[in-house]
């Protein structure tokens, strides 16, 4: 049993218990999950031949899911997104916000709201890019320029000169 890795012969819990009892695995080298499973055993034994539970999966949709799907389906949503950035909103989030604001006004139909929101988003993204460029140029201008120029700047080195005797 200790040499078998088949799922059909025992569960992972019983195989680990067998390894511990036989001395093939030291108690100090037991897996991290072993103590938790021992303290809180599963309600049903995790076997390979156990039938899958027949649980109905609920469909979860939010109101903005249709707008988000339409935004991504258009093909215009080719923006790079930094997933580690929690401060700035993604273009999709910005688009949904603009779309909700325009649709809450109720003056336009759905297609015009979408087109207007897309135009406003493109303007907003263009404005953010220009602001970013100007802030980067300000930062580079504030850095002191070094007046040190090496004496060899502008000279080229030839291979024959390196290996001359």
mmCIF file of N, CA, C and O in Angstrom, residues 61-165:
data_model
loop_
_atom_site.group_PDB
_atom_site.id
_atom_site.type_symbol
_atom_site.label_atom_id
_atom_site.label_comp_id
_atom_site.label_asym_id
_atom_site.label_seq_id
_atom_site.Cartn_x
_atom_site.Cartn_y
_atom_site.Cartn_z
ATOM 1 N N UNK A 61 -24.948 37.083 -12.421
ATOM 2 C CA UNK A 61 -24.674 38.158 -13.355
ATOM 3 C C UNK A 61 -24.939 39.480 -12.664
ATOM 4 O O UNK A 61 -25.893 39.633 -11.906
ATOM 5 N N UNK A 62 -24.064 40.414 -12.938
ATOM 6 C CA UNK A 62 -24.260 41.767 -12.446
ATOM 7 C C UNK A 62 -24.757 42.625 -13.600
ATOM 8 O O UNK A 62 -24.627 42.265 -14.774
ATOM 9 N N UNK A 63 -25.299 43.784 -13.277
ATOM 10 C CA UNK A 63 -25.852 44.647 -14.315
ATOM 11 C C UNK A 63 -24.780 45.083 -15.305
ATOM 12 O O UNK A 63 -25.024 45.189 -16.499
ATOM 13 N N UNK A 64 -23.569 45.298 -14.802
ATOM 14 C CA UNK A 64 -22.517 45.798 -15.683
ATOM 15 C C UNK A 64 -21.864 44.699 -16.516
ATOM 16 O O UNK A 64 -21.040 44.985 -17.381
ATOM 17 N N UNK A 65 -22.218 43.434 -16.299
ATOM 18 C CA UNK A 65 -21.616 42.345 -17.065
ATOM 19 C C UNK A 65 -21.951 42.441 -18.552
ATOM 20 O O UNK A 65 -21.101 42.165 -19.402
ATOM 21 N N UNK A 66 -23.168 42.830 -18.876
ATOM 22 C CA UNK A 66 -23.540 42.981 -20.287
ATOM 23 C C UNK A 66 -22.768 44.120 -20.940
ATOM 24 O O UNK A 66 -22.314 43.999 -22.080
ATOM 25 N N UNK A 67 -22.598 45.205 -20.212
ATOM 26 C CA UNK A 67 -21.852 46.347 -20.734
ATOM 27 C C UNK A 67 -20.382 45.964 -20.903
ATOM 28 O O UNK A 67 -19.757 46.274 -21.928
ATOM 29 N N UNK A 68 -19.827 45.258 -19.930
ATOM 30 C CA UNK A 68 -18.426 44.826 -19.989
ATOM 31 C C UNK A 68 -18.212 43.871 -21.176
ATOM 32 O O UNK A 68 -17.226 43.970 -21.897
ATOM 33 N N UNK A 69 -19.148 42.954 -21.380
ATOM 34 C CA UNK A 69 -19.040 42.013 -22.499
ATOM 35 C C UNK A 69 -19.095 42.747 -23.832
ATOM 36 O O UNK A 69 -18.329 42.440 -24.754
ATOM 37 N N UNK A 70 -19.971 43.717 -23.940
ATOM 38 C CA UNK A 70 -20.083 44.505 -25.165
ATOM 39 C C UNK A 70 -18.802 45.304 -25.411
ATOM 40 O O UNK A 70 -18.324 45.409 -26.542
ATOM 41 N N UNK A 71 -18.231 45.826 -24.335
ATOM 42 C CA UNK A 71 -16.990 46.603 -24.420
ATOM 43 C C UNK A 71 -15.846 45.729 -24.929
ATOM 44 O O UNK A 71 -15.096 46.111 -25.824
ATOM 45 N N UNK A 72 -15.709 44.537 -24.383
ATOM 46 C CA UNK A 72 -14.612 43.659 -24.786
ATOM 47 C C UNK A 72 -14.853 43.032 -26.154
ATOM 48 O O UNK A 72 -13.905 42.718 -26.871
ATOM 49 N N UNK A 73 -16.103 42.846 -26.522
ATOM 50 C CA UNK A 73 -16.423 42.240 -27.816
ATOM 51 C C UNK A 73 -16.143 43.205 -28.961
ATOM 52 O O UNK A 73 -15.871 42.772 -30.086
ATOM 53 N N UNK A 74 -16.184 44.485 -28.687
ATOM 54 C CA UNK A 74 -16.000 45.476 -29.748
ATOM 55 C C UNK A 74 -14.598 45.434 -30.338
ATOM 56 O O UNK A 74 -14.391 45.875 -31.465
ATOM 57 N N UNK A 75 -13.627 44.920 -29.597
ATOM 58 C CA UNK A 75 -12.268 44.854 -30.103
ATOM 59 C C UNK A 75 -11.475 46.118 -29.858
ATOM 60 O O UNK A 75 -10.282 46.169 -30.119
ATOM 61 N N UNK A 76 -12.130 47.141 -29.371
ATOM 62 C CA UNK A 76 -11.429 48.392 -29.088
ATOM 63 C C UNK A 76 -10.781 48.369 -27.712
ATOM 64 O O UNK A 76 -10.045 49.273 -27.364
ATOM 65 N N UNK A 77 -11.049 47.343 -26.955
ATOM 66 C CA UNK A 77 -10.543 47.254 -25.590
ATOM 67 C C UNK A 77 -9.184 46.564 -25.563
ATOM 68 O O UNK A 77 -8.997 45.534 -24.955
ATOM 69 N N UNK A 78 -8.222 47.138 -26.248
ATOM 70 C CA UNK A 78 -6.887 46.545 -26.288
ATOM 71 C C UNK A 78 -5.932 47.381 -25.460
ATOM 72 O O UNK A 78 -4.920 47.867 -25.953
ATOM 73 N N UNK A 79 -6.256 47.565 -24.196
ATOM 74 C CA UNK A 79 -5.422 48.333 -23.306
ATOM 75 C C UNK A 79 -4.639 47.373 -22.419
ATOM 76 O O UNK A 79 -5.151 46.347 -21.992
ATOM 77 N N UNK A 80 -3.397 47.706 -22.145
ATOM 78 C CA UNK A 80 -2.614 46.909 -21.203
ATOM 79 C C UNK A 80 -3.056 47.274 -19.793
ATOM 80 O O UNK A 80 -3.274 48.445 -19.478
ATOM 81 N N UNK A 81 -3.200 46.260 -18.951
ATOM 82 C CA UNK A 81 -3.685 46.478 -17.596
ATOM 83 C C UNK A 81 -2.672 45.916 -16.616
ATOM 84 O O UNK A 81 -2.231 44.777 -16.755
ATOM 85 N N UNK A 82 -2.292 46.722 -15.638
ATOM 86 C CA UNK A 82 -1.414 46.257 -14.574
ATOM 87 C C UNK A 82 -2.293 45.721 -13.455
ATOM 88 O O UNK A 82 -2.983 46.471 -12.777
ATOM 89 N N UNK A 83 -2.280 44.407 -13.256
ATOM 90 C CA UNK A 83 -3.156 43.791 -12.264
ATOM 91 C C UNK A 83 -2.704 44.060 -10.840
ATOM 92 O O UNK A 83 -3.469 43.862 -9.899
ATOM 93 N N UNK A 84 -1.469 44.497 -10.655
ATOM 94 C CA UNK A 84 -0.981 44.802 -9.314
ATOM 95 C C UNK A 84 -1.337 46.220 -8.880
ATOM 96 O O UNK A 84 -1.183 46.570 -7.722
ATOM 97 N N UNK A 85 -1.821 47.026 -9.809
ATOM 98 C CA UNK A 85 -2.178 48.412 -9.514
ATOM 99 C C UNK A 85 -3.601 48.475 -8.983
ATOM 100 O O UNK A 85 -4.563 48.341 -9.738
ATOM 101 N N UNK A 86 -3.743 48.663 -7.682
ATOM 102 C CA UNK A 86 -5.065 48.757 -7.066
ATOM 103 C C UNK A 86 -5.559 50.189 -6.966
ATOM 104 O O UNK A 86 -6.703 50.424 -6.580
ATOM 105 N N UNK A 87 -4.718 51.137 -7.287
ATOM 106 C CA UNK A 87 -5.079 52.552 -7.133
ATOM 107 C C UNK A 87 -5.856 53.048 -8.350
ATOM 108 O O UNK A 87 -6.927 53.633 -8.218
ATOM 109 N N UNK A 88 -5.326 52.799 -9.537
ATOM 110 C CA UNK A 88 -5.961 53.280 -10.761
ATOM 111 C C UNK A 88 -6.984 52.263 -11.264
ATOM 112 O O UNK A 88 -6.781 51.063 -11.159
ATOM 113 N N UNK A 89 -8.072 52.775 -11.833
ATOM 114 C CA UNK A 89 -9.101 51.892 -12.384
ATOM 115 C C UNK A 89 -8.708 51.460 -13.788
ATOM 116 O O UNK A 89 -8.077 52.202 -14.528
ATOM 117 N N UNK A 90 -9.135 50.261 -14.145
ATOM 118 C CA UNK A 90 -8.856 49.751 -15.485
ATOM 119 C C UNK A 90 -9.731 50.477 -16.500
ATOM 120 O O UNK A 90 -10.750 51.075 -16.138
ATOM 121 N N UNK A 91 -9.362 50.429 -17.779
ATOM 122 C CA UNK A 91 -10.205 51.065 -18.792
ATOM 123 C C UNK A 91 -11.628 50.498 -18.816
ATOM 124 O O UNK A 91 -12.581 51.239 -19.048
ATOM 125 N N UNK A 92 -11.776 49.209 -18.554
ATOM 126 C CA UNK A 92 -13.124 48.618 -18.534
ATOM 127 C C UNK A 92 -13.944 49.211 -17.388
ATOM 128 O O UNK A 92 -15.135 49.511 -17.555
ATOM 129 N N UNK A 93 -13.326 49.388 -16.226
ATOM 130 C CA UNK A 93 -14.041 49.985 -15.099
ATOM 131 C C UNK A 93 -14.407 51.430 -15.395
ATOM 132 O O UNK A 93 -15.503 51.895 -15.068
ATOM 133 N N UNK A 94 -13.487 52.155 -16.036
ATOM 134 C CA UNK A 94 -13.778 53.539 -16.392
ATOM 135 C C UNK A 94 -14.914 53.604 -17.414
ATOM 136 O O UNK A 94 -15.792 54.462 -17.323
ATOM 137 N N UNK A 95 -14.898 52.691 -18.384
ATOM 138 C CA UNK A 95 -15.954 52.666 -19.394
ATOM 139 C C UNK A 95 -17.305 52.388 -18.755
ATOM 140 O O UNK A 95 -18.303 53.040 -19.091
ATOM 141 N N UNK A 96 -17.373 51.427 -17.839
ATOM 142 C CA UNK A 96 -18.639 51.091 -17.180
ATOM 143 C C UNK A 96 -19.160 52.275 -16.383
ATOM 144 O O UNK A 96 -20.360 52.568 -16.392
ATOM 145 N N UNK A 97 -18.257 52.980 -15.731
ATOM 146 C CA UNK A 97 -18.667 54.161 -14.961
ATOM 147 C C UNK A 97 -19.245 55.236 -15.881
ATOM 148 O O UNK A 97 -20.298 55.817 -15.595
ATOM 149 N N UNK A 98 -18.572 55.498 -16.994
ATOM 150 C CA UNK A 98 -19.057 56.490 -17.960
ATOM 151 C C UNK A 98 -20.398 56.044 -18.541
ATOM 152 O O UNK A 98 -21.336 56.838 -18.672
ATOM 153 N N UNK A 99 -20.497 54.760 -18.891
ATOM 154 C CA UNK A 99 -21.730 54.219 -19.464
ATOM 155 C C UNK A 99 -22.898 54.362 -18.496
ATOM 156 O O UNK A 99 -23.998 54.746 -18.890
ATOM 157 N N UNK A 100 -22.663 54.046 -17.218
ATOM 158 C CA UNK A 100 -23.733 54.176 -16.217
ATOM 159 C C UNK A 100 -24.170 55.620 -16.061
ATOM 160 O O UNK A 100 -25.374 55.907 -15.943
ATOM 161 N N UNK A 101 -23.216 56.548 -16.051
ATOM 162 C CA UNK A 101 -23.564 57.968 -15.921
ATOM 163 C C UNK A 101 -24.416 58.430 -17.101
ATOM 164 O O UNK A 101 -25.407 59.145 -16.921
ATOM 165 N N UNK A 102 -24.027 58.017 -18.303
ATOM 166 C CA UNK A 102 -24.787 58.440 -19.484
ATOM 167 C C UNK A 102 -26.160 57.777 -19.542
ATOM 168 O O UNK A 102 -27.148 58.422 -19.893
ATOM 169 N N UNK A 103 -26.227 56.503 -19.199
ATOM 170 C CA UNK A 103 -27.521 55.823 -19.266
ATOM 171 C C UNK A 103 -28.466 56.284 -18.161
ATOM 172 O O UNK A 103 -29.682 56.242 -18.319
ATOM 173 N N UNK A 104 -27.938 56.758 -17.045
ATOM 174 C CA UNK A 104 -28.812 57.248 -15.972
ATOM 175 C C UNK A 104 -29.476 58.566 -16.362
ATOM 176 O O UNK A 104 -30.529 58.906 -15.841
ATOM 177 N N UNK A 105 -28.860 59.297 -17.284
ATOM 178 C CA UNK A 105 -29.460 60.546 -17.748
ATOM 179 C C UNK A 105 -30.680 60.256 -18.618
ATOM 180 O O UNK A 105 -31.600 61.064 -18.668
ATOM 181 N N UNK A 106 -30.673 59.127 -19.327
ATOM 182 C CA UNK A 106 -31.852 58.677 -20.060
ATOM 183 C C UNK A 106 -32.188 59.435 -21.326
ATOM 184 O O UNK A 106 -33.228 59.224 -21.922
ATOM 185 N N UNK A 107 -31.326 60.305 -21.810
ATOM 186 C CA UNK A 107 -31.634 61.090 -22.992
ATOM 187 C C UNK A 107 -31.321 60.338 -24.285
ATOM 188 O O UNK A 107 -31.890 60.638 -25.329
ATOM 189 N N UNK A 108 -30.428 59.343 -24.227
ATOM 190 C CA UNK A 108 -29.989 58.659 -25.434
ATOM 191 C C UNK A 108 -30.410 57.190 -25.402
ATOM 192 O O UNK A 108 -30.637 56.618 -24.343
ATOM 193 N N UNK A 109 -30.491 56.589 -26.593
ATOM 194 C CA UNK A 109 -30.767 55.154 -26.635
ATOM 195 C C UNK A 109 -29.469 54.383 -26.362
ATOM 196 O O UNK A 109 -28.386 54.969 -26.273
ATOM 197 N N UNK A 110 -29.578 53.063 -26.257
ATOM 198 C CA UNK A 110 -28.458 52.243 -25.792
ATOM 199 C C UNK A 110 -27.249 52.308 -26.723
ATOM 200 O O UNK A 110 -26.111 52.377 -26.262
ATOM 201 N N UNK A 111 -27.465 52.302 -28.025
ATOM 202 C CA UNK A 111 -26.354 52.350 -28.982
ATOM 203 C C UNK A 111 -25.617 53.680 -28.912
ATOM 204 O O UNK A 111 -24.397 53.740 -28.949
ATOM 205 N N UNK A 112 -26.373 54.765 -28.796
ATOM 206 C CA UNK A 112 -25.744 56.083 -28.721
ATOM 207 C C UNK A 112 -25.007 56.255 -27.399
ATOM 208 O O UNK A 112 -23.964 56.905 -27.351
ATOM 209 N N UNK A 113 -25.563 55.682 -26.341
ATOM 210 C CA UNK A 113 -24.881 55.737 -25.042
ATOM 211 C C UNK A 113 -23.550 55.003 -25.143
ATOM 212 O O UNK A 113 -22.517 55.486 -24.673
ATOM 213 N N UNK A 114 -23.562 53.841 -25.793
ATOM 214 C CA UNK A 114 -22.330 53.060 -25.945
ATOM 215 C C UNK A 114 -21.290 53.824 -26.764
ATOM 216 O O UNK A 114 -20.122 53.917 -26.370
ATOM 217 N N UNK A 115 -21.701 54.371 -27.898
ATOM 218 C CA UNK A 115 -20.767 55.107 -28.753
ATOM 219 C C UNK A 115 -20.212 56.334 -28.037
ATOM 220 O O UNK A 115 -19.005 56.620 -28.106
ATOM 221 N N UNK A 116 -21.071 57.062 -27.344
ATOM 222 C CA UNK A 116 -20.640 58.249 -26.616
ATOM 223 C C UNK A 116 -19.687 57.866 -25.487
ATOM 224 O O UNK A 116 -18.668 58.538 -25.269
ATOM 225 N N UNK A 117 -19.998 56.799 -24.775
ATOM 226 C CA UNK A 117 -19.129 56.349 -23.685
ATOM 227 C C UNK A 117 -17.769 55.924 -24.220
ATOM 228 O O UNK A 117 -16.736 56.203 -23.603
ATOM 229 N N UNK A 118 -17.747 55.270 -25.388
ATOM 230 C CA UNK A 118 -16.481 54.849 -25.977
ATOM 231 C C UNK A 118 -15.646 56.063 -26.374
ATOM 232 O O UNK A 118 -14.429 56.104 -26.143
ATOM 233 N N UNK A 119 -16.294 57.077 -26.953
ATOM 234 C CA UNK A 119 -15.580 58.300 -27.325
ATOM 235 C C UNK A 119 -15.025 59.008 -26.087
ATOM 236 O O UNK A 119 -13.874 59.459 -26.083
ATOM 237 N N UNK A 120 -15.840 59.108 -25.053
ATOM 238 C CA UNK A 120 -15.381 59.755 -23.823
ATOM 239 C C UNK A 120 -14.236 58.985 -23.177
ATOM 240 O O UNK A 120 -13.291 59.587 -22.644
ATOM 241 N N UNK A 121 -14.284 57.674 -23.235
ATOM 242 C CA UNK A 121 -13.199 56.869 -22.673
ATOM 243 C C UNK A 121 -11.908 57.087 -23.450
ATOM 244 O O UNK A 121 -10.839 57.237 -22.845
ATOM 245 N N UNK A 122 -11.997 57.113 -24.776
ATOM 246 C CA UNK A 122 -10.796 57.348 -25.580
ATOM 247 C C UNK A 122 -10.201 58.717 -25.277
ATOM 248 O O UNK A 122 -8.977 58.864 -25.184
ATOM 249 N N UNK A 123 -11.051 59.731 -25.112
ATOM 250 C CA UNK A 123 -10.557 61.062 -24.743
ATOM 251 C C UNK A 123 -9.887 61.038 -23.379
ATOM 252 O O UNK A 123 -8.830 61.645 -23.181
ATOM 253 N N UNK A 124 -10.502 60.331 -22.446
ATOM 254 C CA UNK A 124 -9.949 60.246 -21.093
ATOM 255 C C UNK A 124 -8.605 59.521 -21.089
ATOM 256 O O UNK A 124 -7.660 59.950 -20.425
ATOM 257 N N UNK A 125 -8.505 58.439 -21.865
ATOM 258 C CA UNK A 125 -7.247 57.693 -21.942
ATOM 259 C C UNK A 125 -6.160 58.547 -22.607
ATOM 260 O O UNK A 125 -5.007 58.539 -22.177
ATOM 261 N N UNK A 126 -6.524 59.283 -23.637
ATOM 262 C CA UNK A 126 -5.569 60.163 -24.307
ATOM 263 C C UNK A 126 -5.081 61.247 -23.352
ATOM 264 O O UNK A 126 -3.894 61.552 -23.281
ATOM 265 N N UNK A 127 -5.990 61.796 -22.551
ATOM 266 C CA UNK A 127 -5.637 62.828 -21.586
ATOM 267 C C UNK A 127 -4.714 62.248 -20.505
ATOM 268 O O UNK A 127 -3.746 62.896 -20.114
ATOM 269 N N UNK A 128 -4.985 61.040 -20.051
ATOM 270 C CA UNK A 128 -4.129 60.411 -19.038
ATOM 271 C C UNK A 128 -2.731 60.153 -19.584
ATOM 272 O O UNK A 128 -1.743 60.320 -18.870
ATOM 273 N N UNK A 129 -2.635 59.767 -20.864
ATOM 274 C CA UNK A 129 -1.314 59.534 -21.454
ATOM 275 C C UNK A 129 -0.524 60.824 -21.543
ATOM 276 O O UNK A 129 0.679 60.848 -21.259
ATOM 277 N N UNK A 130 -1.181 61.920 -21.940
ATOM 278 C CA UNK A 130 -0.461 63.197 -22.046
ATOM 279 C C UNK A 130 -0.044 63.693 -20.669
ATOM 280 O O UNK A 130 1.044 64.231 -20.509
ATOM 281 N N UNK A 131 -0.900 63.500 -19.661
ATOM 282 C CA UNK A 131 -0.528 63.894 -18.301
ATOM 283 C C UNK A 131 0.655 63.084 -17.801
ATOM 284 O O UNK A 131 1.544 63.604 -17.134
ATOM 285 N N UNK A 132 0.676 61.810 -18.137
ATOM 286 C CA UNK A 132 1.773 60.944 -17.716
ATOM 287 C C UNK A 132 3.074 61.371 -18.373
ATOM 288 O O UNK A 132 4.125 61.410 -17.739
ATOM 289 N N UNK A 133 3.004 61.702 -19.674
ATOM 290 C CA UNK A 133 4.205 62.131 -20.392
ATOM 291 C C UNK A 133 4.738 63.439 -19.823
ATOM 292 O O UNK A 133 5.937 63.610 -19.664
ATOM 293 N N UNK A 134 3.838 64.378 -19.524
ATOM 294 C CA UNK A 134 4.298 65.664 -18.987
ATOM 295 C C UNK A 134 4.881 65.483 -17.593
ATOM 296 O O UNK A 134 5.869 66.115 -17.253
ATOM 297 N N UNK A 135 4.299 64.622 -16.780
ATOM 298 C CA UNK A 135 4.851 64.402 -15.439
ATOM 299 C C UNK A 135 6.204 63.703 -15.519
ATOM 300 O O UNK A 135 7.106 64.000 -14.739
ATOM 301 N N UNK A 136 6.388 62.804 -16.485
ATOM 302 C CA UNK A 136 7.691 62.150 -16.656
ATOM 303 C C UNK A 136 8.732 63.136 -17.147
ATOM 304 O O UNK A 136 9.883 63.101 -16.724
ATOM 305 N N UNK A 137 8.342 64.062 -18.030
ATOM 306 C CA UNK A 137 9.301 65.046 -18.526
ATOM 307 C C UNK A 137 9.685 66.029 -17.426
ATOM 308 O O UNK A 137 10.825 66.475 -17.360
ATOM 309 N N UNK A 138 8.751 66.345 -16.536
ATOM 310 C CA UNK A 138 9.063 67.235 -15.409
ATOM 311 C C UNK A 138 10.051 66.553 -14.474
ATOM 312 O O UNK A 138 11.001 67.165 -13.991
ATOM 313 N N UNK A 139 9.864 65.280 -14.235
ATOM 314 C CA UNK A 139 10.761 64.538 -13.354
ATOM 315 C C UNK A 139 12.158 64.471 -13.945
ATOM 316 O O UNK A 139 13.150 64.647 -13.247
ATOM 317 N N UNK A 140 12.264 64.248 -15.258
ATOM 318 C CA UNK A 140 13.586 64.174 -15.878
ATOM 319 C C UNK A 140 14.262 65.535 -15.916
ATOM 320 O O UNK A 140 15.479 65.622 -15.829
ATOM 321 N N UNK A 141 13.484 66.618 -16.032
ATOM 322 C CA UNK A 141 14.068 67.957 -16.011
ATOM 323 C C UNK A 141 14.564 68.317 -14.627
ATOM 324 O O UNK A 141 15.537 69.043 -14.476
ATOM 325 N N UNK A 142 13.927 67.817 -13.580
ATOM 326 C CA UNK A 142 14.326 68.145 -12.214
ATOM 327 C C UNK A 142 15.581 67.409 -11.793
ATOM 328 O O UNK A 142 16.268 67.833 -10.881
ATOM 329 N N UNK A 143 15.907 66.312 -12.454
ATOM 330 C CA UNK A 143 17.105 65.578 -12.105
ATOM 331 C C UNK A 143 18.312 66.380 -12.568
ATOM 332 O O UNK A 143 18.349 66.895 -13.677
ATOM 333 N N UNK A 144 19.337 66.495 -11.701
ATOM 334 C CA UNK A 144 20.510 67.271 -12.104
ATOM 335 C C UNK A 144 21.279 66.539 -13.194
ATOM 336 O O UNK A 144 21.484 65.337 -13.136
ATOM 337 N N UNK A 145 21.677 67.321 -14.197
ATOM 338 C CA UNK A 145 22.448 66.741 -15.284
ATOM 339 C C UNK A 145 23.916 66.759 -14.878
ATOM 340 O O UNK A 145 24.424 67.754 -14.379
ATOM 341 N N UNK A 146 24.576 65.652 -15.079
ATOM 342 C CA UNK A 146 25.981 65.570 -14.696
ATOM 343 C C UNK A 146 26.822 66.274 -15.746
ATOM 344 O O UNK A 146 26.616 66.120 -16.942
ATOM 345 N N UNK A 147 27.787 67.062 -15.279
ATOM 346 C CA UNK A 147 28.662 67.780 -16.194
ATOM 347 C C UNK A 147 29.878 66.942 -16.547
ATOM 348 O O UNK A 147 30.719 67.372 -17.309
ATOM 349 N N UNK A 148 29.993 65.746 -15.982
ATOM 350 C CA UNK A 148 31.118 64.862 -16.251
ATOM 351 C C UNK A 148 30.955 64.212 -17.605
ATOM 352 O O UNK A 148 29.947 63.574 -17.890
ATOM 353 N N UNK A 149 31.922 64.411 -18.466
ATOM 354 C CA UNK A 149 31.949 63.724 -19.751
ATOM 355 C C UNK A 149 33.286 63.020 -19.854
ATOM 356 O O UNK A 149 34.338 63.635 -19.680
ATOM 357 N N UNK A 150 33.280 61.738 -20.100
ATOM 358 C CA UNK A 150 34.551 61.027 -20.199
ATOM 359 C C UNK A 150 35.370 61.526 -21.381
ATOM 360 O O UNK A 150 34.839 61.988 -22.384
ATOM 361 N N UNK A 151 36.661 61.409 -21.254
ATOM 362 C CA UNK A 151 37.558 61.905 -22.292
ATOM 363 C C UNK A 151 37.413 61.117 -23.583
ATOM 364 O O UNK A 151 37.658 61.636 -24.665
ATOM 365 N N UNK A 152 37.018 59.856 -23.468
ATOM 366 C CA UNK A 152 36.912 59.018 -24.655
ATOM 367 C C UNK A 152 35.541 59.084 -25.300
ATOM 368 O O UNK A 152 35.259 58.305 -26.207
ATOM 369 N N UNK A 153 34.673 59.968 -24.844
ATOM 370 C CA UNK A 153 33.347 60.015 -25.447
ATOM 371 C C UNK A 153 33.462 60.488 -26.888
ATOM 372 O O UNK A 153 34.161 61.440 -27.191
ATOM 373 N N UNK A 154 32.839 59.786 -27.774
ATOM 374 C CA UNK A 154 32.900 60.129 -29.181
ATOM 375 C C UNK A 154 33.968 59.365 -29.930
ATOM 376 O O UNK A 154 33.978 59.349 -31.135
ATOM 377 N N UNK A 155 34.919 58.775 -29.225
ATOM 378 C CA UNK A 155 35.956 58.001 -29.895
ATOM 379 C C UNK A 155 35.469 56.584 -30.091
ATOM 380 O O UNK A 155 34.734 56.052 -29.280
ATOM 381 N N UNK A 156 35.915 55.980 -31.148
ATOM 382 C CA UNK A 156 35.589 54.584 -31.381
ATOM 383 C C UNK A 156 36.847 53.757 -31.210
ATOM 384 O O UNK A 156 37.952 54.209 -31.505
ATOM 385 N N UNK A 157 36.682 52.562 -30.741
ATOM 386 C CA UNK A 157 37.800 51.660 -30.519
ATOM 387 C C UNK A 157 37.788 50.624 -31.622
ATOM 388 O O UNK A 157 36.750 50.039 -31.927
ATOM 389 N N UNK A 158 38.952 50.418 -32.207
ATOM 390 C CA UNK A 158 39.057 49.427 -33.261
ATOM 391 C C UNK A 158 39.716 48.182 -32.708
ATOM 392 O O UNK A 158 40.563 48.246 -31.814
ATOM 393 N N UNK A 159 39.377 47.059 -33.267
ATOM 394 C CA UNK A 159 39.865 45.778 -32.800
ATOM 395 C C UNK A 159 41.380 45.655 -32.990
ATOM 396 O O UNK A 159 42.078 45.090 -32.152
ATOM 397 N N UNK A 160 41.925 46.228 -34.059
ATOM 398 C CA UNK A 160 43.365 46.147 -34.313
ATOM 399 C C UNK A 160 44.141 46.888 -33.219
ATOM 400 O O UNK A 160 45.241 46.503 -32.844
ATOM 401 N N UNK A 161 43.558 47.999 -32.720
ATOM 402 C CA UNK A 161 44.242 48.768 -31.694
ATOM 403 C C UNK A 161 44.323 48.014 -30.371
ATOM 404 O O UNK A 161 45.274 48.188 -29.605
ATOM 405 N N UNK A 162 43.349 47.211 -30.085
ATOM 406 C CA UNK A 162 43.323 46.476 -28.823
ATOM 407 C C UNK A 162 44.432 45.427 -28.778
ATOM 408 O O UNK A 162 45.110 45.269 -27.782
ATOM 409 N N UNK A 163 44.667 44.746 -29.908
ATOM 410 C CA UNK A 163 45.618 43.642 -29.932
ATOM 411 C C UNK A 163 46.992 44.021 -30.486
ATOM 412 O O UNK A 163 47.762 43.138 -30.861
ATOM 413 N N UNK A 164 47.322 45.295 -30.519
ATOM 414 C CA UNK A 164 48.652 45.714 -30.986
ATOM 415 C C UNK A 164 49.694 45.300 -29.969
ATOM 416 O O UNK A 164 49.480 45.369 -28.778
ATOM 417 N N UNK A 165 50.850 44.922 -30.453
ATOM 418 C CA UNK A 165 51.973 44.556 -29.561
ATOM 419 C C UNK A 165 52.733 45.740 -29.093
ATOM 420 O O UNK A 165 52.956 46.715 -29.620
#
